[in-house]
PDB file of C-alpha atoms and ligand atoms in Angstrom:
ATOM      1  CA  UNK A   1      82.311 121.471  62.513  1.00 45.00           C
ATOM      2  CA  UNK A   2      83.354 122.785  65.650  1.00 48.00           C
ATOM      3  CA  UNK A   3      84.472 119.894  67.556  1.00 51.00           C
ATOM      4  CA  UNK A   4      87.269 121.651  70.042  1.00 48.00           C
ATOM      5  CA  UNK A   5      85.812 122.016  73.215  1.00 53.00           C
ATOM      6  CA  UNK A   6      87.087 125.943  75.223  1.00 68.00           C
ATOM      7  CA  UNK A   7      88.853 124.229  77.490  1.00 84.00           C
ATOM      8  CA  UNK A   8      90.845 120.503  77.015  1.00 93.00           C
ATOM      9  CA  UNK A   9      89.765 117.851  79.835  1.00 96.00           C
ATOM     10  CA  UNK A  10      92.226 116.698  82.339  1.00 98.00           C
ATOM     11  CA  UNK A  11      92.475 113.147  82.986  1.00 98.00           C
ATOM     12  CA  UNK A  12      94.742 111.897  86.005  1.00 98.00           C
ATOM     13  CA  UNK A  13      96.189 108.439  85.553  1.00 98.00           C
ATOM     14  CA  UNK A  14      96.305 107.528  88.982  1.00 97.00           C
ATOM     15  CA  UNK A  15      97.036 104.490  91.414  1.00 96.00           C
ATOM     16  CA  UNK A  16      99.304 104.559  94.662  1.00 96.00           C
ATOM     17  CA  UNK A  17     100.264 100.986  93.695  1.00 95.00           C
ATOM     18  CA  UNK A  18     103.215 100.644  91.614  1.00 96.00           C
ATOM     19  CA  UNK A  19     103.506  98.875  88.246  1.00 96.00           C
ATOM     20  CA  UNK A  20     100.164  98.696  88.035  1.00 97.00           C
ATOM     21  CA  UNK A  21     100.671  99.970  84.026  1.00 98.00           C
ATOM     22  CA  UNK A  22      99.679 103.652  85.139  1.00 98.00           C
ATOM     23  CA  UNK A  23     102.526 104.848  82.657  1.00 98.00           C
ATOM     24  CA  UNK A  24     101.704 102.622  79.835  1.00 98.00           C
ATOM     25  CA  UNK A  25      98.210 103.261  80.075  1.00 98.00           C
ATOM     26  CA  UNK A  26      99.065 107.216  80.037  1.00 98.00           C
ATOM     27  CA  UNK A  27     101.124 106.641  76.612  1.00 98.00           C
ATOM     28  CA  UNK A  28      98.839 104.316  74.985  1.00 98.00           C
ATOM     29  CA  UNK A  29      95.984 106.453  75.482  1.00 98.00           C
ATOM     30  CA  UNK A  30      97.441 109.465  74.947  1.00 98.00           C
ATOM     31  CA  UNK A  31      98.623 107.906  71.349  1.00 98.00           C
ATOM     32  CA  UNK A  32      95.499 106.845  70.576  1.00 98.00           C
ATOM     33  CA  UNK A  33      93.380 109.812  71.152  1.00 98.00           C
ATOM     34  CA  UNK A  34      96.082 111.650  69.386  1.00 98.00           C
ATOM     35  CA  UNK A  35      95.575 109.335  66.209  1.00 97.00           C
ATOM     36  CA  UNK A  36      91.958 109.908  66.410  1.00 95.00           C
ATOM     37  CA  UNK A  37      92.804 113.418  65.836  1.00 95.00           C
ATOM     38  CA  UNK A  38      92.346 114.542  69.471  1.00 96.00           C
ATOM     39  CA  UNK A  39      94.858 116.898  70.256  1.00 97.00           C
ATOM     40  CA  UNK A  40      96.802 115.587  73.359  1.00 98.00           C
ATOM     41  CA  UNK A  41      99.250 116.474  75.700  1.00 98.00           C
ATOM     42  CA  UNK A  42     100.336 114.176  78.298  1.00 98.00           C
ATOM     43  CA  UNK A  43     101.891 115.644  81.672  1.00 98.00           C
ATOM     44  CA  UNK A  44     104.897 113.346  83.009  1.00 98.00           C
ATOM     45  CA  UNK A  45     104.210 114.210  86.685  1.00 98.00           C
ATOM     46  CA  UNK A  46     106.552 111.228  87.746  1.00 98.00           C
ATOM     47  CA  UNK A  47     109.827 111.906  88.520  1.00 97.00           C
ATOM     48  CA  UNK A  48     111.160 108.299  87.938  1.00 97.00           C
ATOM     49  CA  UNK A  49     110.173 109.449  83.874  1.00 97.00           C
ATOM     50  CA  UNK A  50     109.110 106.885  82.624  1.00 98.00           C
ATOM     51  CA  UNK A  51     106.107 108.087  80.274  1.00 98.00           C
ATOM     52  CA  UNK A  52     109.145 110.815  79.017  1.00 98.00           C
ATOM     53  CA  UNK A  53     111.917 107.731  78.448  1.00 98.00           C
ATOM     54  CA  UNK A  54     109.431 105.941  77.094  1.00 98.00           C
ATOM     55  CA  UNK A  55     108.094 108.364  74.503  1.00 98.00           C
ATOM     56  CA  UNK A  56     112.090 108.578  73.320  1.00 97.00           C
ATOM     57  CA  UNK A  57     112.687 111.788  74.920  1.00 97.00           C
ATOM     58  CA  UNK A  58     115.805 112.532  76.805  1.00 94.00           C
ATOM     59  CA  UNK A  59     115.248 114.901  79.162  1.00 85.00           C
ATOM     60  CA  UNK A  60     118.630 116.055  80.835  1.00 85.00           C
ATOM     61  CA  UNK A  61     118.943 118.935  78.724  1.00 88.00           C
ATOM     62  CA  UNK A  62     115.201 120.242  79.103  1.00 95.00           C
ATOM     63  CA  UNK A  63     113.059 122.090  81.363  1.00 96.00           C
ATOM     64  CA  UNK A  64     110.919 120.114  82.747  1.00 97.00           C
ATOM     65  CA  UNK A  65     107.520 120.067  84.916  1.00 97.00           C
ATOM     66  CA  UNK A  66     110.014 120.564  88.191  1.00 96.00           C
ATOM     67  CA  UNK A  67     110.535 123.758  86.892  1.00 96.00           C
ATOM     68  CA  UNK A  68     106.623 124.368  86.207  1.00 97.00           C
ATOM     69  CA  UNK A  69     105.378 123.836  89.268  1.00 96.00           C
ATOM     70  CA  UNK A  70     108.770 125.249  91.400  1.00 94.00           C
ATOM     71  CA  UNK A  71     109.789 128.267  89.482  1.00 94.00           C
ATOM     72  CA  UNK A  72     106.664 128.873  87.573  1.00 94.00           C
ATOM     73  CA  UNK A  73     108.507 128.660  84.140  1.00 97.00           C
ATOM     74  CA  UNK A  74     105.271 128.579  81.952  1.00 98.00           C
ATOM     75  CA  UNK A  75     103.611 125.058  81.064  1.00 98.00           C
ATOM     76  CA  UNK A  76     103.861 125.971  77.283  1.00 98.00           C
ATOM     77  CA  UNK A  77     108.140 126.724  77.557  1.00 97.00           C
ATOM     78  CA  UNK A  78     108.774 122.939  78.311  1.00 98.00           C
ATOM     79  CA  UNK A  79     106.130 121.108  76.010  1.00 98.00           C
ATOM     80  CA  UNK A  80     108.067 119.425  73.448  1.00 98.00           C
ATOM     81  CA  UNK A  81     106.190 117.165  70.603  1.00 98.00           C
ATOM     82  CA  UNK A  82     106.387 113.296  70.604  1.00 98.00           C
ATOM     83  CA  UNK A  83     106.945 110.159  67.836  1.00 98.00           C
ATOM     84  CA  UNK A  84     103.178 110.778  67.591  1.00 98.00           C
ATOM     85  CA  UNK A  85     101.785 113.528  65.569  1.00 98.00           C
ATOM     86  CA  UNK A  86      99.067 115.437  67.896  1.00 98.00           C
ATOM     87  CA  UNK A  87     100.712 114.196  71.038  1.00 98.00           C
ATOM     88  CA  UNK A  88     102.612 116.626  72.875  1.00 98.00           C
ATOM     89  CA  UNK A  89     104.776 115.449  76.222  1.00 98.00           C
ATOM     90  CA  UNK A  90     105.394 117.697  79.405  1.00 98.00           C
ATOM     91  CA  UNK A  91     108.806 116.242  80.493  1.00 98.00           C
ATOM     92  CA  UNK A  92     109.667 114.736  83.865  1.00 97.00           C
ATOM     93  CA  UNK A  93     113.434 114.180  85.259  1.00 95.00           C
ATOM     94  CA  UNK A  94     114.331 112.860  88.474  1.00 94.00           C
ATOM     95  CA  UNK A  95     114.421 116.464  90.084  1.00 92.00           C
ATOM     96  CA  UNK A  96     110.825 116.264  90.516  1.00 94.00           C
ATOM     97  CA  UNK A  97     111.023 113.577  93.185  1.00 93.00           C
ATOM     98  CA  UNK A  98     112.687 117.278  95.316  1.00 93.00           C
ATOM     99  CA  UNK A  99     109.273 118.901  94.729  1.00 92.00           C
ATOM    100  CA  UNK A 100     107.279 116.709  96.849  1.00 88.00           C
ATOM    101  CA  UNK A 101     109.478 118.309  99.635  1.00 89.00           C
ATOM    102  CA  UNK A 102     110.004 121.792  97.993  1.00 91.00           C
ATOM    103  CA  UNK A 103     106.455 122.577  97.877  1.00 89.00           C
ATOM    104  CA  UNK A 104     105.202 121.694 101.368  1.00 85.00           C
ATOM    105  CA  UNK A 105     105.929 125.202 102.447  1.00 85.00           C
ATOM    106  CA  UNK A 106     104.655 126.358  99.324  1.00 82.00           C
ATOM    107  CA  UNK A 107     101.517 128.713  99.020  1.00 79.00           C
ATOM    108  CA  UNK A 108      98.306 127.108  96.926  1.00 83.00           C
ATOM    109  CA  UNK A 109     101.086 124.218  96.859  1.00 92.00           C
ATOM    110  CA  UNK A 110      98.273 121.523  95.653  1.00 92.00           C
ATOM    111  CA  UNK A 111      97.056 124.362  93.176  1.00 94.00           C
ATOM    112  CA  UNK A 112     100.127 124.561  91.170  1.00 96.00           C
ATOM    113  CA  UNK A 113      99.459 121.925  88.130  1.00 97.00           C
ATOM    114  CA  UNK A 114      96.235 123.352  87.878  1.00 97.00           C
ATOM    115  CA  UNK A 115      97.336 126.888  87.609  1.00 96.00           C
ATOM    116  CA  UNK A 116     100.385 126.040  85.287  1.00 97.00           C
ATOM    117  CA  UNK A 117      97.693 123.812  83.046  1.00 98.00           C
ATOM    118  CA  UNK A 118      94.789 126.843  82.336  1.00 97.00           C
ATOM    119  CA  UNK A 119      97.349 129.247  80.122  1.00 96.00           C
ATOM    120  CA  UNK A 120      97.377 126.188  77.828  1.00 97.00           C
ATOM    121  CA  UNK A 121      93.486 124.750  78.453  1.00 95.00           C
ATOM    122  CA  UNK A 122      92.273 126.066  74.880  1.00 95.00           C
ATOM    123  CA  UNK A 123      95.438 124.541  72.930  1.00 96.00           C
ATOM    124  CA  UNK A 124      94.241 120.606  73.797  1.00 97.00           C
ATOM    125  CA  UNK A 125      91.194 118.666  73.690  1.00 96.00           C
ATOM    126  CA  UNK A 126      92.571 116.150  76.744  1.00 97.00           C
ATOM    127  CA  UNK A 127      95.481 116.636  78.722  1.00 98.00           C
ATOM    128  CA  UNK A 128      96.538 113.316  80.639  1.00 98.00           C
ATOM    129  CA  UNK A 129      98.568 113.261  83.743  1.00 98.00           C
ATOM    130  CA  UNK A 130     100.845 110.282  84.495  1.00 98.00           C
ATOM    131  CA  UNK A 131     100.667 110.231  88.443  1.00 98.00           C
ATOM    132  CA  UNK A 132     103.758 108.795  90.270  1.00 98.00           C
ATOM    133  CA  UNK A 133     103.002 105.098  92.838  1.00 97.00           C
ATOM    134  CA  UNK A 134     102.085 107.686  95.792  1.00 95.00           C
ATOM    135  CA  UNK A 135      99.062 110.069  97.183  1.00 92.00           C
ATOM    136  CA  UNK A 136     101.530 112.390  98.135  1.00 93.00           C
ATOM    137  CA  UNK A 137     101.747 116.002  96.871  1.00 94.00           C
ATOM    138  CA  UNK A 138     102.497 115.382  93.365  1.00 96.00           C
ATOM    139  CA  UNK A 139      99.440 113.169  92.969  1.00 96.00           C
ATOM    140  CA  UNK A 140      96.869 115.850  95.207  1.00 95.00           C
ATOM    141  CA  UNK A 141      98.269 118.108  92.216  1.00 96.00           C
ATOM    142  CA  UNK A 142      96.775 116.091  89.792  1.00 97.00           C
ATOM    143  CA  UNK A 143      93.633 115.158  91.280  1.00 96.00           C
ATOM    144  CA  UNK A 144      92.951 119.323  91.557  1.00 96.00           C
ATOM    145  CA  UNK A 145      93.800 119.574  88.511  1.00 97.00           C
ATOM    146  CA  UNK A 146      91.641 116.843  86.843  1.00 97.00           C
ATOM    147  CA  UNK A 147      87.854 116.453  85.783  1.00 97.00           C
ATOM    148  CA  UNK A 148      88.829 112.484  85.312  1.00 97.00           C
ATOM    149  CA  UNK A 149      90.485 110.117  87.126  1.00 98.00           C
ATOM    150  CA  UNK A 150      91.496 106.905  85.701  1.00 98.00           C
ATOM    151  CA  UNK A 151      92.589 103.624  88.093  1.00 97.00           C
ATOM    152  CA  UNK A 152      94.792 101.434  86.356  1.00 98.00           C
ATOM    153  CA  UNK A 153      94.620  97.955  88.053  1.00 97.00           C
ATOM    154  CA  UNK A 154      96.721  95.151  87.718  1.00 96.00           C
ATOM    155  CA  UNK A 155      94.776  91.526  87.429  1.00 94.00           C
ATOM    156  CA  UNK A 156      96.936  89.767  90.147  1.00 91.00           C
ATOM    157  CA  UNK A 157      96.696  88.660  94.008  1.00 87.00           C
ATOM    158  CA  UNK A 158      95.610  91.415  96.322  1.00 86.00           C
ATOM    159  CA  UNK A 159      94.233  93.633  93.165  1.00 87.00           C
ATOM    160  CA  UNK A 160      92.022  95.234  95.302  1.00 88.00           C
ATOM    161  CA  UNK A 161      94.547  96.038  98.084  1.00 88.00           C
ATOM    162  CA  UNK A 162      95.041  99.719  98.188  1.00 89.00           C
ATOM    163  CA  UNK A 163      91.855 100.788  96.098  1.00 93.00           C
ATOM    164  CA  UNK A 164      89.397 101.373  99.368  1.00 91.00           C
ATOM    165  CA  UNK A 165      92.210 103.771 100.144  1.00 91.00           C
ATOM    166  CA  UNK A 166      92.628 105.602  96.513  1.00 93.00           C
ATOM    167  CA  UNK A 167      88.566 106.039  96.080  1.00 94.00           C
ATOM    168  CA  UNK A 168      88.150 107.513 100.085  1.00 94.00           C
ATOM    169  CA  UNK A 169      91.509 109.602  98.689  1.00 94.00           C
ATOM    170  CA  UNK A 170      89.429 110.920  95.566  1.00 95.00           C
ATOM    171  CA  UNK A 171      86.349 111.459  97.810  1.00 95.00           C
ATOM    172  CA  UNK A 172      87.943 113.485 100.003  1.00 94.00           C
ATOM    173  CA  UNK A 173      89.426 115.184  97.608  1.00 94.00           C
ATOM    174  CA  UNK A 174      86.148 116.041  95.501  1.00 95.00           C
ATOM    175  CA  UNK A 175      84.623 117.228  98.650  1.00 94.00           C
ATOM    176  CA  UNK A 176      87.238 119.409  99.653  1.00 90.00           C
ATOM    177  CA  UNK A 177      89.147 120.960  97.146  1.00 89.00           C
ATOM    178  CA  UNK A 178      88.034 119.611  93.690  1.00 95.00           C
ATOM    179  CA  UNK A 179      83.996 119.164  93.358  1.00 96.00           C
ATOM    180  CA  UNK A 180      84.071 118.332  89.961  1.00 95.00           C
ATOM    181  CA  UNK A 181      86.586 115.365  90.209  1.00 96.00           C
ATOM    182  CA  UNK A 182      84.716 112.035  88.851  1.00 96.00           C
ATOM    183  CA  UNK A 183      86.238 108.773  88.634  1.00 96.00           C
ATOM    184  CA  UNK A 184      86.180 108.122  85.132  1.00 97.00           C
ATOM    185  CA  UNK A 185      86.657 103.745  86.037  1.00 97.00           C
ATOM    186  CA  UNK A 186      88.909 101.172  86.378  1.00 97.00           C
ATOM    187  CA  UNK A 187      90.799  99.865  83.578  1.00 98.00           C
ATOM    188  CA  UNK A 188      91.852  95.574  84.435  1.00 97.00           C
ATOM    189  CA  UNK A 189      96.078  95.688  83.227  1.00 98.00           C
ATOM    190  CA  UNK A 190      98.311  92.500  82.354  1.00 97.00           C
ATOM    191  CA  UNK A 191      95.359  90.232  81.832  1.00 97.00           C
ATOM    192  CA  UNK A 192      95.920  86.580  80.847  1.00 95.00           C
ATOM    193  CA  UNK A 193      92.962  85.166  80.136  1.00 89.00           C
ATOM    194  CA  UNK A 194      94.525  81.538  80.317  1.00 91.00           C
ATOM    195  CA  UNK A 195      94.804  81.925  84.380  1.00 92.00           C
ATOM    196  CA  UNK A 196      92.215  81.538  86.575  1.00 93.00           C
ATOM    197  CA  UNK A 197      93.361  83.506  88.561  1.00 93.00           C
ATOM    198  CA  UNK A 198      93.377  86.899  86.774  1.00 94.00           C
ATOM    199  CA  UNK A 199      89.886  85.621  85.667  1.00 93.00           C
ATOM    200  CA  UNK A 200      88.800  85.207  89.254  1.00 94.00           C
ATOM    201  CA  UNK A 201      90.348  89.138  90.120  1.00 94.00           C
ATOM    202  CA  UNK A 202      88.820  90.780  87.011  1.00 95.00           C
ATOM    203  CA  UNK A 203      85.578  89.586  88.154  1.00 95.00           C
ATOM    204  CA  UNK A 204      85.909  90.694  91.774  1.00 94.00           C
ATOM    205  CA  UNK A 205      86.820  94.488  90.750  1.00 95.00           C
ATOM    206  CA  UNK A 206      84.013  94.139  88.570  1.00 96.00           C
ATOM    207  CA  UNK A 207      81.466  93.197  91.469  1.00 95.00           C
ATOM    208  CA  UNK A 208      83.084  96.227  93.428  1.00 94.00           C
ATOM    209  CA  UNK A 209      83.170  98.652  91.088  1.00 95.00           C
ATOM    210  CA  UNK A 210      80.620  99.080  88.842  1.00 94.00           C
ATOM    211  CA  UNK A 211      82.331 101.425  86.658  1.00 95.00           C
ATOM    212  CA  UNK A 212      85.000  99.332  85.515  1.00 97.00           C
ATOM    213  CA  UNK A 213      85.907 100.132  81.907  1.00 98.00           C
ATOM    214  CA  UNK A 214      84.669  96.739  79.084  1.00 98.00           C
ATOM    215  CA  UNK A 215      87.953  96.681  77.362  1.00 98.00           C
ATOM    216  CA  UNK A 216      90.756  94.628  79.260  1.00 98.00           C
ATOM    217  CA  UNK A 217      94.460  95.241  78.245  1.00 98.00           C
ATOM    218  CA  UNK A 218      95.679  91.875  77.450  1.00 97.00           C
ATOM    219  CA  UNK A 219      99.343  91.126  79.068  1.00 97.00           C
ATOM    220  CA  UNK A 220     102.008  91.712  76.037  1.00 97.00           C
ATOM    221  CA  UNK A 221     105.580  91.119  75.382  1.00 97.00           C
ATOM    222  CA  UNK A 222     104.942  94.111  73.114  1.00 97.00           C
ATOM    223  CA  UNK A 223     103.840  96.981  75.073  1.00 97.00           C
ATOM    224  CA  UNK A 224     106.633  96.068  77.280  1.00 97.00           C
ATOM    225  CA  UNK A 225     109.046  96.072  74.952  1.00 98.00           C
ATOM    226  CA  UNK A 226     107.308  99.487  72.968  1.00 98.00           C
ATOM    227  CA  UNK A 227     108.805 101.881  75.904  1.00 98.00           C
ATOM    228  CA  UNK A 228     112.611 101.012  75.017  1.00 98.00           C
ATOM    229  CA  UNK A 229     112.397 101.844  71.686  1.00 98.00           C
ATOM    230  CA  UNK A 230     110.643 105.442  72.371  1.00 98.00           C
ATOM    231  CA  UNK A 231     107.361 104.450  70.792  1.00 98.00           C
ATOM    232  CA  UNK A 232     103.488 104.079  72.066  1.00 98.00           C
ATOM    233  CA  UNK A 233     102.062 100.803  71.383  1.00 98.00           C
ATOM    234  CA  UNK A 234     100.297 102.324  68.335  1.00 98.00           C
ATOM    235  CA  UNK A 235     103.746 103.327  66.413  1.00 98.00           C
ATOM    236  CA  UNK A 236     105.886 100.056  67.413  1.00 98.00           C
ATOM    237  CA  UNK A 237     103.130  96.922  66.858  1.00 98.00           C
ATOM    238  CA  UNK A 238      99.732  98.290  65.669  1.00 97.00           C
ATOM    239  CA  UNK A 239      98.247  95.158  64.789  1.00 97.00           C
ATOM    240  CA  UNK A 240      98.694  93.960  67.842  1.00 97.00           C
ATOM    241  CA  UNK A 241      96.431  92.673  70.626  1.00 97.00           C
ATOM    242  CA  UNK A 242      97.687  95.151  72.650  1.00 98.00           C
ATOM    243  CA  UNK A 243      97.555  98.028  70.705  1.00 98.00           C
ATOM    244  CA  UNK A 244      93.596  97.163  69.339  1.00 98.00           C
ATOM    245  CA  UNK A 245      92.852  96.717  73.037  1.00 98.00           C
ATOM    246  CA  UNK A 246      94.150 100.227  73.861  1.00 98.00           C
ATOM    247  CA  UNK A 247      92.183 101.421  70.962  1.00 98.00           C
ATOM    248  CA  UNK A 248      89.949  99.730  71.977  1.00 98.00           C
ATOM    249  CA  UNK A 249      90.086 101.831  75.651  1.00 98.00           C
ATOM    250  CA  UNK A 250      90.568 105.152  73.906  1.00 98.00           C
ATOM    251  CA  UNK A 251      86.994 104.733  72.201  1.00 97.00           C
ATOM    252  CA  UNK A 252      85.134 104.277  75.832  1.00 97.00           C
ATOM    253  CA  UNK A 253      87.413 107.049  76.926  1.00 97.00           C
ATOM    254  CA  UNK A 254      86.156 109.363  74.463  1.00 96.00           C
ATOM    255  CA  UNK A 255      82.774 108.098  74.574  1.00 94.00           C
ATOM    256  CA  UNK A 256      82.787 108.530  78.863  1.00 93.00           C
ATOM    257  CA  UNK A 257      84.550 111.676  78.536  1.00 93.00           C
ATOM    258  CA  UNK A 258      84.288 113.821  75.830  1.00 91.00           C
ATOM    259  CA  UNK A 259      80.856 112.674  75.286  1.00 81.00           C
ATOM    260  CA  UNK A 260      80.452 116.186  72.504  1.00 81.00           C
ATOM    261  CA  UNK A 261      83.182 114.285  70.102  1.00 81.00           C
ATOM    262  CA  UNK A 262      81.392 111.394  70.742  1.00 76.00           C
ATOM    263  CA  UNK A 263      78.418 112.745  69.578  1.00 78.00           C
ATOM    264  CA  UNK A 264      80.183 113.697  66.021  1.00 78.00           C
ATOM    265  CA  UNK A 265      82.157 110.797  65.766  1.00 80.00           C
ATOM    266  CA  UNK A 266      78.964 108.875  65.876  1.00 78.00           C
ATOM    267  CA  UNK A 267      77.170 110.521  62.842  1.00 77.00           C
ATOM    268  CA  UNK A 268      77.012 108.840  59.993  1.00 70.00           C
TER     269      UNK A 268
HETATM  270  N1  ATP B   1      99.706  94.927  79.569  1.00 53.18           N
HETATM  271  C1  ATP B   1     101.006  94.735  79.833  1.00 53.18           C
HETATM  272  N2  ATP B   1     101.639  93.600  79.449  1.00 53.18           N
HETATM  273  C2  ATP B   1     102.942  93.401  79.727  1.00 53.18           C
HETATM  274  N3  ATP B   1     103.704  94.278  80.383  1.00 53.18           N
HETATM  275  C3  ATP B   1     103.135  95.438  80.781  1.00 53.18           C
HETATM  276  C4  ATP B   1     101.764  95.729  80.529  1.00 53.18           C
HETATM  277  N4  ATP B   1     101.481  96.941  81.050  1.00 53.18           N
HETATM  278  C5  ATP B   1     102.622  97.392  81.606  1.00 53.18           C
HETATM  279  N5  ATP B   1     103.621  96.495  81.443  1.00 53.18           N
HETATM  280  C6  ATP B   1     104.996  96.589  81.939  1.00 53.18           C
HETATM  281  O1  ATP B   1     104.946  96.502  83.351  1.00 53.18           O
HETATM  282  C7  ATP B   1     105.833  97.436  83.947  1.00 53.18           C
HETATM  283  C8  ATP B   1     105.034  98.420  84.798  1.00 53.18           C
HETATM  284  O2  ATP B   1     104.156  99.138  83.939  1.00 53.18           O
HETATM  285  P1  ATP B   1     104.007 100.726  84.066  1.00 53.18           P
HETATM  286  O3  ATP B   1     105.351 101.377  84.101  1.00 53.18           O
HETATM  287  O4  ATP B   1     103.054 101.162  83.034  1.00 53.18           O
HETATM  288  O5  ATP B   1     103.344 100.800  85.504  1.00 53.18           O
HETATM  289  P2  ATP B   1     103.204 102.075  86.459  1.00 53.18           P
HETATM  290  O6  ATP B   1     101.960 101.881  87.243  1.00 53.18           O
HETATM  291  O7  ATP B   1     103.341 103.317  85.690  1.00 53.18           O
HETATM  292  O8  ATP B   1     104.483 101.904  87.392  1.00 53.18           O
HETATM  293  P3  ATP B   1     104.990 102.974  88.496  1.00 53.18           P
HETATM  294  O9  ATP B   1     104.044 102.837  89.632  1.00 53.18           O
HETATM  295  O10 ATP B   1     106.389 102.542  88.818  1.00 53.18           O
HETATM  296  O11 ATP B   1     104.935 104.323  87.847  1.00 53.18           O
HETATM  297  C9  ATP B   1     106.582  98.088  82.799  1.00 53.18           C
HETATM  298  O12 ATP B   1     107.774  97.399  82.581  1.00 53.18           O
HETATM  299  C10 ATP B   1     105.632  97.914  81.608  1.00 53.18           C
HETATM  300  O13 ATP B   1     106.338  97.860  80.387  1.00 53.18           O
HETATM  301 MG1   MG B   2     104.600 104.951  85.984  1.00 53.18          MG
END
């Protein structure tokens, strides 16, 4: 059963808005792909780290994706594996935030993820990107380098502020530079279903975009607590709402995007 496909996908977790549970949304996932035995890496292309500090991995010591897409180290020299077997992290540190301004006079300088991510293509079935709260360079680096892009989106006032912005961003940059870039959907963050409010926003993304994703992530104590003890959702409270909804996700993920697992995942 040959269920590897040549090349992984790339899926960019992106959203100019911050705290919009981008980060959380790139760990869960990636944890739960990686449990359903879909090898994973997931690129920490945020130089506040969070998705490294919150997979427990310090990353003062390492190389990290600063030194990917500045000196060219090789993608496959910084990897380092996770709490989760079959996830593998690409580590961020605060030195990336000097590549947004190193790489302006930089040739193919919105090329560079995408070039540092081929060499390793064939060793994952998805490789997720955890963009930083900006559509600066770092974040035109992912969207080159992606086939997917999911939009986390918080369910609070002024949800939709900012997304006219991030889809005329993505449609520029699909008919520019990256024709195969599709947005994957939405996916509706910190939901409590007890306010009208977040009941009133969910449904108003919904009536704008179409492809908003079915599962909601519910809002949890746990997942935020999960980061500060190094561990995805899965690994620190797996029975929880949280973590079912995020399997939930990961199940329309693969069936959206990697519709050939899918297809063997669905046979009896
Ligand atoms: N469903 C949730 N329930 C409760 N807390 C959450 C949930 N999702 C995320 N959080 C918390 O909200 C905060 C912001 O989430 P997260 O870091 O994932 O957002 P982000 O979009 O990556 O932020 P940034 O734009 O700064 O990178 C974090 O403290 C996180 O633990
Ligand atoms: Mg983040």
């Amino acid at each position: 059963m040959i269920l590897r496909q040549a090349q992984g996908i790339v899926i960019a977790i992106a959203n100019q808005k911050g705290g919009v549970g981008k980060t959380t949304t790139a760990i869960s996932l990636g944890a739960e792909l990686a449990a359903r035995g879909v090898g994973t890496l997931l690129v920490d292309l945020d130089p506040q780290a969070n998705a490294t500090a919150g997979l427990g991995v310090a990353s003062r010591d390492l190389a990290t994706v600063y030194d990917v897409l500045i000196d060219e180290l090789p993608m496959a020299e910084i990897i380092v594996p996770t709490p989760q077997a079959g996830l593998d992290l690409a580590p961020s540190a605060a030195d990336l935030a000097g590549a947004e301004v190193e790489l302006v006079p930089a040739m193919a300088r919105e090329q560079r993820l995408k070039r540092a991510l081929e060499p390793i293509a064939g060793r994952y079935e998805v490789m997720i990107i955890d963009c930083p709260p900006s559509l600066g360079l770092l974040t035109l680096n992912a969207l080159m380098a992606a086939e997917e892009v999911i939009v986390p989106v918080q369910c609070e006032y002024l949800a939709l502020e900012g997304l006219g912005q991030l889809t005329r961003t993505l449609e520029a940059a699909r008919r520019n530079l990256n024709p195969r870039l599709h947005l994957a959907g939405l996916l509706l963050t910190m939901y409590d279903g007890r306010t009208n409010l977040c009941q009133q926003v969910a449904a108003e993304v919904r009536r704008h975009f179409a492809n908003t994703f079915a599962t909601v992530i519910p809002r949890s104590v746990r997942l935020s607590e999960a980061p500060s003890h190094g561990l995805p959702i899965c690994l620190y409270a797996a029975s929880s709402l949280a973590a079912r909804a995020y399997a939930a996700f990961a199940a329309e993920v693969v069936d959206a995007c990697l519709p050939q697992r899918a297809r063997v995942e669905a046979q009896p």
